[in-house]
XYZ file of C-alpha atoms in Angstrom:
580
model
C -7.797 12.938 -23.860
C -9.838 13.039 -26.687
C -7.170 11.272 -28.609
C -6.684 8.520 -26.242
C -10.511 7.814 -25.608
C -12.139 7.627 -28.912
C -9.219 6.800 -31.292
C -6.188 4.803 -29.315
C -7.822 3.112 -26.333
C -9.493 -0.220 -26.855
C -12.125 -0.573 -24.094
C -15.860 -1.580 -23.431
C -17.641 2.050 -22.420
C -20.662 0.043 -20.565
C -18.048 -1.975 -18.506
C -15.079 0.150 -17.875
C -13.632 -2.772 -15.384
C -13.926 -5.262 -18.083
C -10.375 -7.327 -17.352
C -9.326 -6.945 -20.748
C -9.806 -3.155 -21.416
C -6.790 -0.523 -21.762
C -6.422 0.667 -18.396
C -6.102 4.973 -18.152
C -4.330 6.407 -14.846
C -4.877 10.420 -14.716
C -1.809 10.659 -12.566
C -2.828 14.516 -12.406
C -5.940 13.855 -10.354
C -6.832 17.634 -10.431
C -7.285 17.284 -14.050
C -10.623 14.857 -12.869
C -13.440 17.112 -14.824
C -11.647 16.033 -18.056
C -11.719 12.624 -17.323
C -15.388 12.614 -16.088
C -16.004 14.517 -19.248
C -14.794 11.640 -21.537
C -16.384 9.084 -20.164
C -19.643 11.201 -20.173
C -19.138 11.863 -24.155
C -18.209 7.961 -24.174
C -21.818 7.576 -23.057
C -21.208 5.947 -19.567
C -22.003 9.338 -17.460
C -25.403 11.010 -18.307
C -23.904 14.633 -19.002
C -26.151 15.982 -16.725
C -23.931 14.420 -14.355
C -21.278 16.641 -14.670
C -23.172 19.587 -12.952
C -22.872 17.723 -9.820
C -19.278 17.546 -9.546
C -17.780 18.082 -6.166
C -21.426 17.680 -4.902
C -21.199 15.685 -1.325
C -24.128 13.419 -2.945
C -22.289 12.730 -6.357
C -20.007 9.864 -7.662
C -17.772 13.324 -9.384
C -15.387 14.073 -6.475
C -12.452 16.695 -6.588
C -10.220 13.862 -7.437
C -10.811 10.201 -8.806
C -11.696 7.833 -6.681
C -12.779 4.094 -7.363
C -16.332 4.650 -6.179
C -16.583 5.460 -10.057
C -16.138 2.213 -11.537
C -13.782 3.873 -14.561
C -11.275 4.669 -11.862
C -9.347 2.005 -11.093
C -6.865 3.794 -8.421
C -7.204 6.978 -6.771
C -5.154 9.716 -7.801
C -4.470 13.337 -6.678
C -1.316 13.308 -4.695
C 0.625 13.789 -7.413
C 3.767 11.546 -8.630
C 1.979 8.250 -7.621
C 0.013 7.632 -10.614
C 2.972 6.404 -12.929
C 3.975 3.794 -10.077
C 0.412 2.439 -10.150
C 0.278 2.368 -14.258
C 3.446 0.577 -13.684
C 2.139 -2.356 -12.052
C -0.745 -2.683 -14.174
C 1.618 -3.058 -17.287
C 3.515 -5.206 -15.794
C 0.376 -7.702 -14.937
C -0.283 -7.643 -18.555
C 2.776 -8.384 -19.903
C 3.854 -10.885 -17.553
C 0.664 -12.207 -15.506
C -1.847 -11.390 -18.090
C -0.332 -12.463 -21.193
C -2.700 -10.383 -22.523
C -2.954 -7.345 -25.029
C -4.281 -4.645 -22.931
C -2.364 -1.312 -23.097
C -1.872 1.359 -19.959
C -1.555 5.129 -19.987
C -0.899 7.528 -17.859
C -1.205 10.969 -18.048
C 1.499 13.385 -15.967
C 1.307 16.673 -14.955
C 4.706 18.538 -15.413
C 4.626 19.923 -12.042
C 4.547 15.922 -10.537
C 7.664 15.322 -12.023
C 9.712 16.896 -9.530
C 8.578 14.040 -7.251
C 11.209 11.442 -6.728
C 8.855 8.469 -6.920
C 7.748 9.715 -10.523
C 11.641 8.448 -11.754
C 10.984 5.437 -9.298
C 8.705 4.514 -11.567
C 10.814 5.125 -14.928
C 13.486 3.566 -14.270
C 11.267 0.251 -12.818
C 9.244 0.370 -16.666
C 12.578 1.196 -18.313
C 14.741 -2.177 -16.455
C 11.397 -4.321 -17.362
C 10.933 -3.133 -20.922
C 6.920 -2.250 -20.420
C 6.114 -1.938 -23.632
C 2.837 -1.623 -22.968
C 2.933 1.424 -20.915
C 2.367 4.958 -22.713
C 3.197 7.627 -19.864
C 1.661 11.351 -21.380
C 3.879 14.071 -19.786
C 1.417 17.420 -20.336
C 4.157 20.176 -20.454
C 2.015 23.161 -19.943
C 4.767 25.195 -18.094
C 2.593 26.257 -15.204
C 2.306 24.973 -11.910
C 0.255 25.810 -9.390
C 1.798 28.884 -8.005
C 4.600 29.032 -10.111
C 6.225 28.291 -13.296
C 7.566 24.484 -13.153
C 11.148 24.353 -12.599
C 11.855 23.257 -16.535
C 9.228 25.317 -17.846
C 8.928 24.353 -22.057
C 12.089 23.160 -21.948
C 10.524 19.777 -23.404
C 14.153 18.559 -24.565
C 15.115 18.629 -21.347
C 12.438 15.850 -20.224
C 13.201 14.166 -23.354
C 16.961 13.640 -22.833
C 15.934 12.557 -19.077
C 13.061 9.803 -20.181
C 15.854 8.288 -23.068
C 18.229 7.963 -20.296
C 15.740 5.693 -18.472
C 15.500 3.623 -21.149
C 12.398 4.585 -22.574
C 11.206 5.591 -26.119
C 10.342 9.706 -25.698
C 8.346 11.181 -28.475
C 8.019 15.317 -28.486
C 4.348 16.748 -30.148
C 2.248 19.305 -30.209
C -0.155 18.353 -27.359
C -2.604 20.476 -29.065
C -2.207 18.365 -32.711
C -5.026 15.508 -33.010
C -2.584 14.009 -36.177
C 0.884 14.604 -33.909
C -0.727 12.700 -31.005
C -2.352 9.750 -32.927
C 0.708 9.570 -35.097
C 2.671 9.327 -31.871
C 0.280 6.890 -29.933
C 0.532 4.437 -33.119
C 4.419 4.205 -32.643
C 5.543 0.938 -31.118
C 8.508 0.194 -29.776
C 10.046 -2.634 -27.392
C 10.534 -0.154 -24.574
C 7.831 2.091 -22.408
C 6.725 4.937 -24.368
C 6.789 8.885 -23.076
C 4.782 11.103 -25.196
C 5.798 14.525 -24.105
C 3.262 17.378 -25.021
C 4.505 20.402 -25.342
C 0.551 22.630 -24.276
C -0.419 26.039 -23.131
C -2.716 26.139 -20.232
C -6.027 27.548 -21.134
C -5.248 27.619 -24.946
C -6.913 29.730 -27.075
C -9.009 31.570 -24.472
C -7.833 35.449 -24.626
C -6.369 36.516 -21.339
C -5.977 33.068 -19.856
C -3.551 31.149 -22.304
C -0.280 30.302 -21.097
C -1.093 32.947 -18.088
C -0.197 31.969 -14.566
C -2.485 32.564 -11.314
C -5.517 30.745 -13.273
C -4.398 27.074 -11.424
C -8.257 25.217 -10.509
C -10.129 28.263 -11.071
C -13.273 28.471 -13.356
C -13.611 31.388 -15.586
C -16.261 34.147 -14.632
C -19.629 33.103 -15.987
C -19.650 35.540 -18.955
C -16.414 35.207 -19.849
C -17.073 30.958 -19.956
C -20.087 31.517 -21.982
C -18.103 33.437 -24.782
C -15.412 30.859 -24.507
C -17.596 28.090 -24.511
C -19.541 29.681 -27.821
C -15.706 30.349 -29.947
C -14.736 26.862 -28.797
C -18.536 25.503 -30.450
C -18.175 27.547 -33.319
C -14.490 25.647 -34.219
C -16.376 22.350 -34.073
C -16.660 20.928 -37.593
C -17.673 17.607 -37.067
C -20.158 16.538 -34.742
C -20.362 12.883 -35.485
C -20.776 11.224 -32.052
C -17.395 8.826 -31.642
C -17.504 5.415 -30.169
C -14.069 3.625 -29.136
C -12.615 0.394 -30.719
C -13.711 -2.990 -28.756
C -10.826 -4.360 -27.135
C -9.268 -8.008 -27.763
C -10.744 -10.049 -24.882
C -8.067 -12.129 -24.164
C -7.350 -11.448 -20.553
C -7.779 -14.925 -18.834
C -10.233 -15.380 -16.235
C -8.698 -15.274 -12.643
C -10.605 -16.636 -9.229
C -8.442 -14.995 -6.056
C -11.097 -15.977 -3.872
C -11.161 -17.905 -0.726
C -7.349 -19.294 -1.109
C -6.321 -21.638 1.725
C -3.026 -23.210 2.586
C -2.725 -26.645 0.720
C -1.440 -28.184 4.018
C -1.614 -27.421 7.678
C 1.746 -25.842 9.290
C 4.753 -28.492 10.555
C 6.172 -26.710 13.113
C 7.109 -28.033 16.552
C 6.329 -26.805 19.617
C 10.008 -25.763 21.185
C 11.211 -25.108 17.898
C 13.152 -21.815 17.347
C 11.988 -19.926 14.152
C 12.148 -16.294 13.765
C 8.511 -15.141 12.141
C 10.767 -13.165 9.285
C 11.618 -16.617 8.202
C 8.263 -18.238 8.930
C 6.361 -15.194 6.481
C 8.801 -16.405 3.528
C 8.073 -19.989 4.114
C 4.355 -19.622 4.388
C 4.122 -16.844 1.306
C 6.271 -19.881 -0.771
C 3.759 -22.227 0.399
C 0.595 -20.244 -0.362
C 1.931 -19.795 -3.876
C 1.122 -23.450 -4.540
C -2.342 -22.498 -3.546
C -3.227 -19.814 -6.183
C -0.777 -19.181 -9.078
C -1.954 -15.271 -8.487
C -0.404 -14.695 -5.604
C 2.990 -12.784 -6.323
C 5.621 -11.160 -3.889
C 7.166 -7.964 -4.025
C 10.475 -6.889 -1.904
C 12.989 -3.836 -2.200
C 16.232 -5.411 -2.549
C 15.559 -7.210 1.491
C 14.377 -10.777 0.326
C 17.294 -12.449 2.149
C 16.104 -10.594 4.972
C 12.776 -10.738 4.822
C 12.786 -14.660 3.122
C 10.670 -13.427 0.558
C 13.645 -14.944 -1.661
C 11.726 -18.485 -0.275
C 9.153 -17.375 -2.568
C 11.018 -16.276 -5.438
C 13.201 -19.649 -5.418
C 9.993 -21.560 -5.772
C 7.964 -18.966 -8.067
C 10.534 -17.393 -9.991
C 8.162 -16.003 -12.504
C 5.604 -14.694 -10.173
C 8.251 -12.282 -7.960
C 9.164 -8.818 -8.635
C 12.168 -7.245 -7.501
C 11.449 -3.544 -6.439
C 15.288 -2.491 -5.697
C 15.320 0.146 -3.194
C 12.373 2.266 -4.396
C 9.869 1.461 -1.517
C 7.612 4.365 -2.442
C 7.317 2.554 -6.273
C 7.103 -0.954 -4.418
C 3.984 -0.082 -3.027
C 2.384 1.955 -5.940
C 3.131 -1.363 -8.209
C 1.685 -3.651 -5.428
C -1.660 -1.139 -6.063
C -1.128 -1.686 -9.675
C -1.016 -5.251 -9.773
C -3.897 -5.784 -7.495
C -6.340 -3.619 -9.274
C -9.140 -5.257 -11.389
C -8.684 -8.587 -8.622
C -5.762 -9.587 -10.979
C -3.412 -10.897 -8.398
C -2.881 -11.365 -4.491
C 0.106 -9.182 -3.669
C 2.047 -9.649 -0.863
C 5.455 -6.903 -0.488
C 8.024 -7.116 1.884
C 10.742 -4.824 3.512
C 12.210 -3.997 6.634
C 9.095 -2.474 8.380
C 10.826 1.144 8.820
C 11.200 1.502 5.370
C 7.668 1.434 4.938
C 7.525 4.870 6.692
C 8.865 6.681 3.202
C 6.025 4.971 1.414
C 3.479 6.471 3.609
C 1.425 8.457 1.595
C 1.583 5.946 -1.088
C 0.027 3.422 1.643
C -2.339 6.045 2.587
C -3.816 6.611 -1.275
C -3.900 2.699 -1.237
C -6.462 2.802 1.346
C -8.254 5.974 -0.555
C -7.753 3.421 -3.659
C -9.291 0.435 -1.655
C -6.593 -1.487 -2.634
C -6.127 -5.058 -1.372
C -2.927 -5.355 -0.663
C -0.454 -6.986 1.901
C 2.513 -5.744 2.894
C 5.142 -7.309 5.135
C 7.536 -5.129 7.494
C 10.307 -7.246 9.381
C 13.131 -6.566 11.565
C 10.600 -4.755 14.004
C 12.031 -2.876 17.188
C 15.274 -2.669 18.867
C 15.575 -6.987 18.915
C 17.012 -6.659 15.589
C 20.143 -5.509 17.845
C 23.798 -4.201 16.125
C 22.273 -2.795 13.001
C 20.976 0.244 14.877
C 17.969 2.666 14.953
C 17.877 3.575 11.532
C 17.199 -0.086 10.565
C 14.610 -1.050 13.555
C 10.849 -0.451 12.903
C 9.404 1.895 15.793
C 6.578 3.708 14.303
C 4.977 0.943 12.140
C 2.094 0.401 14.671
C 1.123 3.831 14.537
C 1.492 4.064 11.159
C -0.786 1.365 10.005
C -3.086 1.815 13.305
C -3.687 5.445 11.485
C -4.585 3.669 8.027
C -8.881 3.035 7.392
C -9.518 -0.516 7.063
C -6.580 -1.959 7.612
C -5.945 -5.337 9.664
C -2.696 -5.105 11.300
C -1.521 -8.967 12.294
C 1.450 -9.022 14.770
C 2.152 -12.853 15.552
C 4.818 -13.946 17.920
C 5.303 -17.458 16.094
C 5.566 -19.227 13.640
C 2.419 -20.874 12.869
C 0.479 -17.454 14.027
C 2.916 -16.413 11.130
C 2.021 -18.848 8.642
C -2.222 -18.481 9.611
C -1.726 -14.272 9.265
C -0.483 -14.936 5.635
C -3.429 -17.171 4.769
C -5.567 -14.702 6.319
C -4.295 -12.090 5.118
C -4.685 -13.558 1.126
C -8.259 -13.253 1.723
C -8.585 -9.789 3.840
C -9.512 -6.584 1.649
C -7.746 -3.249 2.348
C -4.630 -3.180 3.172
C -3.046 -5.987 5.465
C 0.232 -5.201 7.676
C 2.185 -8.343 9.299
C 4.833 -7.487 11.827
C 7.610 -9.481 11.753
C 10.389 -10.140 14.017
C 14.089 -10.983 13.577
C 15.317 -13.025 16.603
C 14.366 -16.786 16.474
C 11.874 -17.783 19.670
C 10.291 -21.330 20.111
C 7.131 -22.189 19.022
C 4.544 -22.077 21.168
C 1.442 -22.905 18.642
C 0.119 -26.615 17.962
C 0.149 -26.637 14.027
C -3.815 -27.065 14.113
C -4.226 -23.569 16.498
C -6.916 -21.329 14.796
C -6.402 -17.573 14.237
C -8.819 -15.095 13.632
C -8.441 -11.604 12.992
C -9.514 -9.700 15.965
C -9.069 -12.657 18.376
C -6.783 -12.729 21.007
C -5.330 -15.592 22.494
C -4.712 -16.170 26.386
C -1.748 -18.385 26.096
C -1.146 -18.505 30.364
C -3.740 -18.627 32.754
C -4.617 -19.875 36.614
C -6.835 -19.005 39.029
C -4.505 -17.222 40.775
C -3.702 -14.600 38.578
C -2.848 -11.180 39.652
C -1.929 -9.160 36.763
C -2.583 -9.453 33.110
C 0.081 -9.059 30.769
C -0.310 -8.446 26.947
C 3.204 -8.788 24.565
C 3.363 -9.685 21.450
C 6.279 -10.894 18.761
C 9.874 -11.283 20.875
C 7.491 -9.107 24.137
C 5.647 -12.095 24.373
C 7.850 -14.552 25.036
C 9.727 -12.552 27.285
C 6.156 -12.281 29.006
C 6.235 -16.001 29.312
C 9.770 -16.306 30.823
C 8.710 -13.203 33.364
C 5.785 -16.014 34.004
C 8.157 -18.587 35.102
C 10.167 -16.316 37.517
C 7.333 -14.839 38.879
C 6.085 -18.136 39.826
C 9.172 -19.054 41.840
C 7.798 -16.386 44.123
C 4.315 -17.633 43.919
C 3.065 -14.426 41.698
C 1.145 -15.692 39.017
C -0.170 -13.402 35.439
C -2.129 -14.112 32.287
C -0.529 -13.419 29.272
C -1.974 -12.612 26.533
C -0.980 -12.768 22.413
C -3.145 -10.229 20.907
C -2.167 -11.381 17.783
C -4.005 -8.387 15.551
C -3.219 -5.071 17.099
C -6.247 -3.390 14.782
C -8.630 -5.134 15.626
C -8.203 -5.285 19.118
C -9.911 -7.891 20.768
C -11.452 -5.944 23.510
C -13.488 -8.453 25.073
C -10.951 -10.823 25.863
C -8.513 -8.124 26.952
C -11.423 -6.900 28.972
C -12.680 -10.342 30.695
C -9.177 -11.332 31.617
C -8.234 -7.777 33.822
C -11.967 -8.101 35.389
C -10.127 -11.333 36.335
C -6.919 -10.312 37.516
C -8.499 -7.031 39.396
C -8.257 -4.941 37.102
C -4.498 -4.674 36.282
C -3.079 -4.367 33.293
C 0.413 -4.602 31.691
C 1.477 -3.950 27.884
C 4.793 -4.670 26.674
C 6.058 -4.199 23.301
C 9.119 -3.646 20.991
C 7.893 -0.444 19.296
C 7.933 3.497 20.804
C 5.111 4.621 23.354
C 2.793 6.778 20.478
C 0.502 4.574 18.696
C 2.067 1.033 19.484
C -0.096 -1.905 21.516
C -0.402 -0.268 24.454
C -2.377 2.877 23.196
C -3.972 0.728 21.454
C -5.026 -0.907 24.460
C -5.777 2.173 26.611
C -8.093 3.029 23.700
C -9.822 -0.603 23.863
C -10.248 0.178 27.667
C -11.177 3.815 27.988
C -13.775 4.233 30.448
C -13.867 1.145 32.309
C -14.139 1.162 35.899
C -11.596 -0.062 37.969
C -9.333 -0.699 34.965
C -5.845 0.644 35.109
C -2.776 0.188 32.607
C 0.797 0.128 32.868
C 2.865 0.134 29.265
C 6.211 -0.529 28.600
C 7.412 0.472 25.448
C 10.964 1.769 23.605
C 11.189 4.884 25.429
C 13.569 7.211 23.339
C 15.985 6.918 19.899
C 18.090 3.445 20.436
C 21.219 2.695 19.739
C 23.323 -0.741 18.771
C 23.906 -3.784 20.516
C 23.044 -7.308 21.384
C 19.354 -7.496 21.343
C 19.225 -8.478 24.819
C 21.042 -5.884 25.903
C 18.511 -3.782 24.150
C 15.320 -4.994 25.462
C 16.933 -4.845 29.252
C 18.162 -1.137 28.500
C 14.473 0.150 27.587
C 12.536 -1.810 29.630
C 10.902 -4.393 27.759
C 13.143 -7.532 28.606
C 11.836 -9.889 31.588
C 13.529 -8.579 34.028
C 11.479 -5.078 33.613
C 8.150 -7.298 33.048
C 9.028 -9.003 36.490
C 9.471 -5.693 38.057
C 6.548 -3.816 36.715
C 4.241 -7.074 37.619
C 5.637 -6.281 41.807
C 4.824 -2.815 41.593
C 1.470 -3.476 40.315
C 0.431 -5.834 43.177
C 2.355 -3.431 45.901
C 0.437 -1.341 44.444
C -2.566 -2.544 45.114
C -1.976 -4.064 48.642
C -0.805 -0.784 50.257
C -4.354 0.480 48.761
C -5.833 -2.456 50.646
């Protein structure tokens, strides 16, 4: 550390967010007192400071966080850090254009985690070399020896095979390190330091059982005194000023350059309408980039990529990494990311979505081919927790729109959201029912039928919707008449609308949606509506594990086809006329 901050690392110590600094990701968030330790010998902390750590009413928590403006993402569960690095280097080299460096220091226990090698074998295929990765071999993990122990060849052989440049030093050598740090090469660079845990301190060094533990109070005031007495130099060290030649970027307020030119009866699946609008938003703001896992002629972020070939990244099937470089590349406000994937893959990339929230991380992500609609592929392709998942996530917006110009408005929106943005999108193709000059806004519902005569309200959304609409048009063959309504964000909920309109329709509710019971729209809805009198809520929802088949074949066998909408819309007035 001492290495990296006051004789490698080119950065401004009174603006540690300054766009053209060397960027430093302690992948090993438990290691955090060393880094607040730095940058209080940097001069940014008062070392007073320090005393406070953990405290609920200090900056200094357990792990980093971006409250402290020297953090850019938070760290601390561990194998996410590299990922993160990752996308910063690659914003540097190929954004940036600029001369900015990023390093990230491992842990050797984190390298057991898959997404770790996610991330080395994205740096390795894109030649970062502007990315130093620090692997701190101390042998010792938390309550055991790590599975490779010294065996510092070992990680060698693995980093060369990823294509990067691996270095072995003594971790504890101030000329191995800086010797190392000064070697450029045009490939990613793993220094890996061979260290002892708790070197030089007799009884501790290289000893297991000693994992976040301070040392007894005498015993760290002798240690603290031999550790003094080696000091030969007490020079205070300043770091080099770094080239400022970052260029100055403006992501702010970034609006489509033309309305939408859809047609009302048109057929357009929203999958397709996301990669058209993401293409189109790209003319807006040359920052905005898109992401995908190996999907994009699925998910039509390949529209994007055909127009802005030099502002996509292709992820490959490493969803976990996807999202840790999305993080990466957003950090410092350097671009707009947008990443897309089928939205059940995002489920393995859960936790990395969840530190992105910790990390307040702007990002968007994209999940299509929701629900059982998507038909013969099957239930290990069709998104059915997604809603829950991103419900479940702080501060984030989740947009669900059931057309395409909802589709092309959540994007915009979206661009200009913080925290971390989820659209829904759907696979079959259903008409249009949006003029192109409709207004969205997040946490606004829209009533899209409505009379008088109104019985029941009924609340779809995506392919639910529409089949809402066509229950609408039986139902008034039989002079029963609903309100549907297109939430179109599921968090926020627009409560007051959804409110006024079951006052309206005596109180009856109906939510039907392409996504399991737990955690989809109509929990969300029950939640919304908790305690109101005289308020009662039917759901229908994707009841147990699907299977394959035609997509309406699907939606009829769990209940969420027309048909079922018609039928739970009868029992609901029967209901309430035997009552009467």
């Amino acid at each position: 550390m001492s290495v990296l901050f006051f004789h490698t690392m080119r950065y401004k110590v009174q603006d540690p967010r300054n766009a053209s600094n060397d960027r430093f990701v302690l992948s090993k968030g438990h290691a955090a007192p060393i880094l607040y330790s730095v940058w209080a010998e940097a001069g940014f902390l008062q070392e007073a400071e320090l005393l406070n750590l953990r405290k609920i009413d200090s900056v200094l928590e357990g792990h980093p966080v971006p409250r402290q403006t020297f953090t850019d993402v938070a760290t601390g569960s561990l194998g996410q850090g590299l990922g993160a690095a990752c996308g910063m280097a690659y914003t540097g080299k190929f954004f940036d254009r600029a001369s900015y460096r990023v390093y990230c220091l491992l842990g050797d226990g984190e390298l057991s985690e898959g997404s770790v090698w996610e991330a080395m074998a994205f740096a390795g295929f894109y030649k970062l070399d502007n990315l130093v990765a620090i692997f701190d071999v101390n042998r010792l993990g938390q309550s055991d020896p790590a599975p490779l122990q010294h065996h510092v060849e070992i990680y060698q052989k693995r980093c060369e095979a990823f294509g990067w440049h691996a270095i072995i030093v003594d971790g504890h050598s101030v000329e191995e390190l800086c010797k190392a740090f000064g070697q450029a090469k045009h490939q990613p660079t793993a220094i890996i330091a061979k260290t002892f845990k708790g070197k030089g301190i007799s009884g501790v060094e290289d000893k297991e059982s000693w994992h976040g533990k301070p040392l007894p109070k005498n015993m760290a005031e002798q240690v603290i005194q031999e550790i003094d007495d080696k000091i030969q130099n007490k020079k205070k060290l300043s770091p080099a000023l770094p080239e400022e030649d970052a260029p100055v970027v403006n992501i702010r307020n970034i609006k489509m350059p033309s309305p939408p030119t859809y047609k009302v009866g048109e057929k357009w699946a929203t999958r397709k309408a996301y990669g058209v609008a993401l293409a189109k938003l790209g003319h807006a703001n040359d920052r905005v980039i898109a992401l995908d896992g190996d999907t994009k002629n699925s998910t039509f972020s390949e529209l994007f990529k055909k127009e802005h070939p030099n502002r996509y990244i292709e992820c490959y099937i490493a969803e976990q990494n996807m999202v840790s470089i999305a993080v990466g590349c957003a950090t410092r406000d350097r671009t707009v990311a947008f990443a897309s994937t089928f939205a059940t893959f995002f489920t393995r990339a859960f936790d990395q979505i969840r530190m992105a929230a910790i990390s307040e991380s702007n990002i968007n992500l994209c999940g299509s081919h929701c629900g059982v609609s998507i038909g013969e592929d099957g239930p290990s392709q069709m998104g059915l927790e997604d809603l829950c998942m991103f419900r479940a996530v702080p501060n984030a917006t989740v947009f669900y729109p059931s057309d395409a110009v909802a589709t092309e408005k959540a994007v915009e929106i979206a661009a200009n959201t913080k925290g971390i943005c989820f659209i829904r999108t759907s696979r079959p193709e259903n008409p249009v029912i949006y003029n192109n000059n409709e207004d969205f806004h997040i946490g606004q519902a829209k009533v899209v039928l409505k009379s008088k005569d109104d019985q029941v309200t009924v609340i779809g959304a995506g392919v639910t919707l529409h089949e809402a609409l066509a229950a609408a048009e039986q139902l008034r063959k039989e002079k029963i008449f609903i309100r549907v309504i297109d939430p179109f964000t599921i968090k926020p909920l627009d409560k007051k609308t959804i409110l006024e309109n079951a006052r309206a329709t005596k109180g009856r509710i109906i939510t039907v949606e392409d996504h399991y019971h737990e955690g989809g729209i109509g929990e969300a809805v029950c939640a919304a509506v908790v305690g109101e009198p005289g308020i009662t809520v039917s759901r229908l929802a994707v009841s147990h594990v699907p299977r394959s088949g035609k997509s309406a074949e699907l939606l009829k066998m769990f209940g969420i086809d027309k048909d079922a909408i018609v039928q739970a819309v009868k029992v609901a007035v029967s209901k309430s006329r035997n009552a009467e």
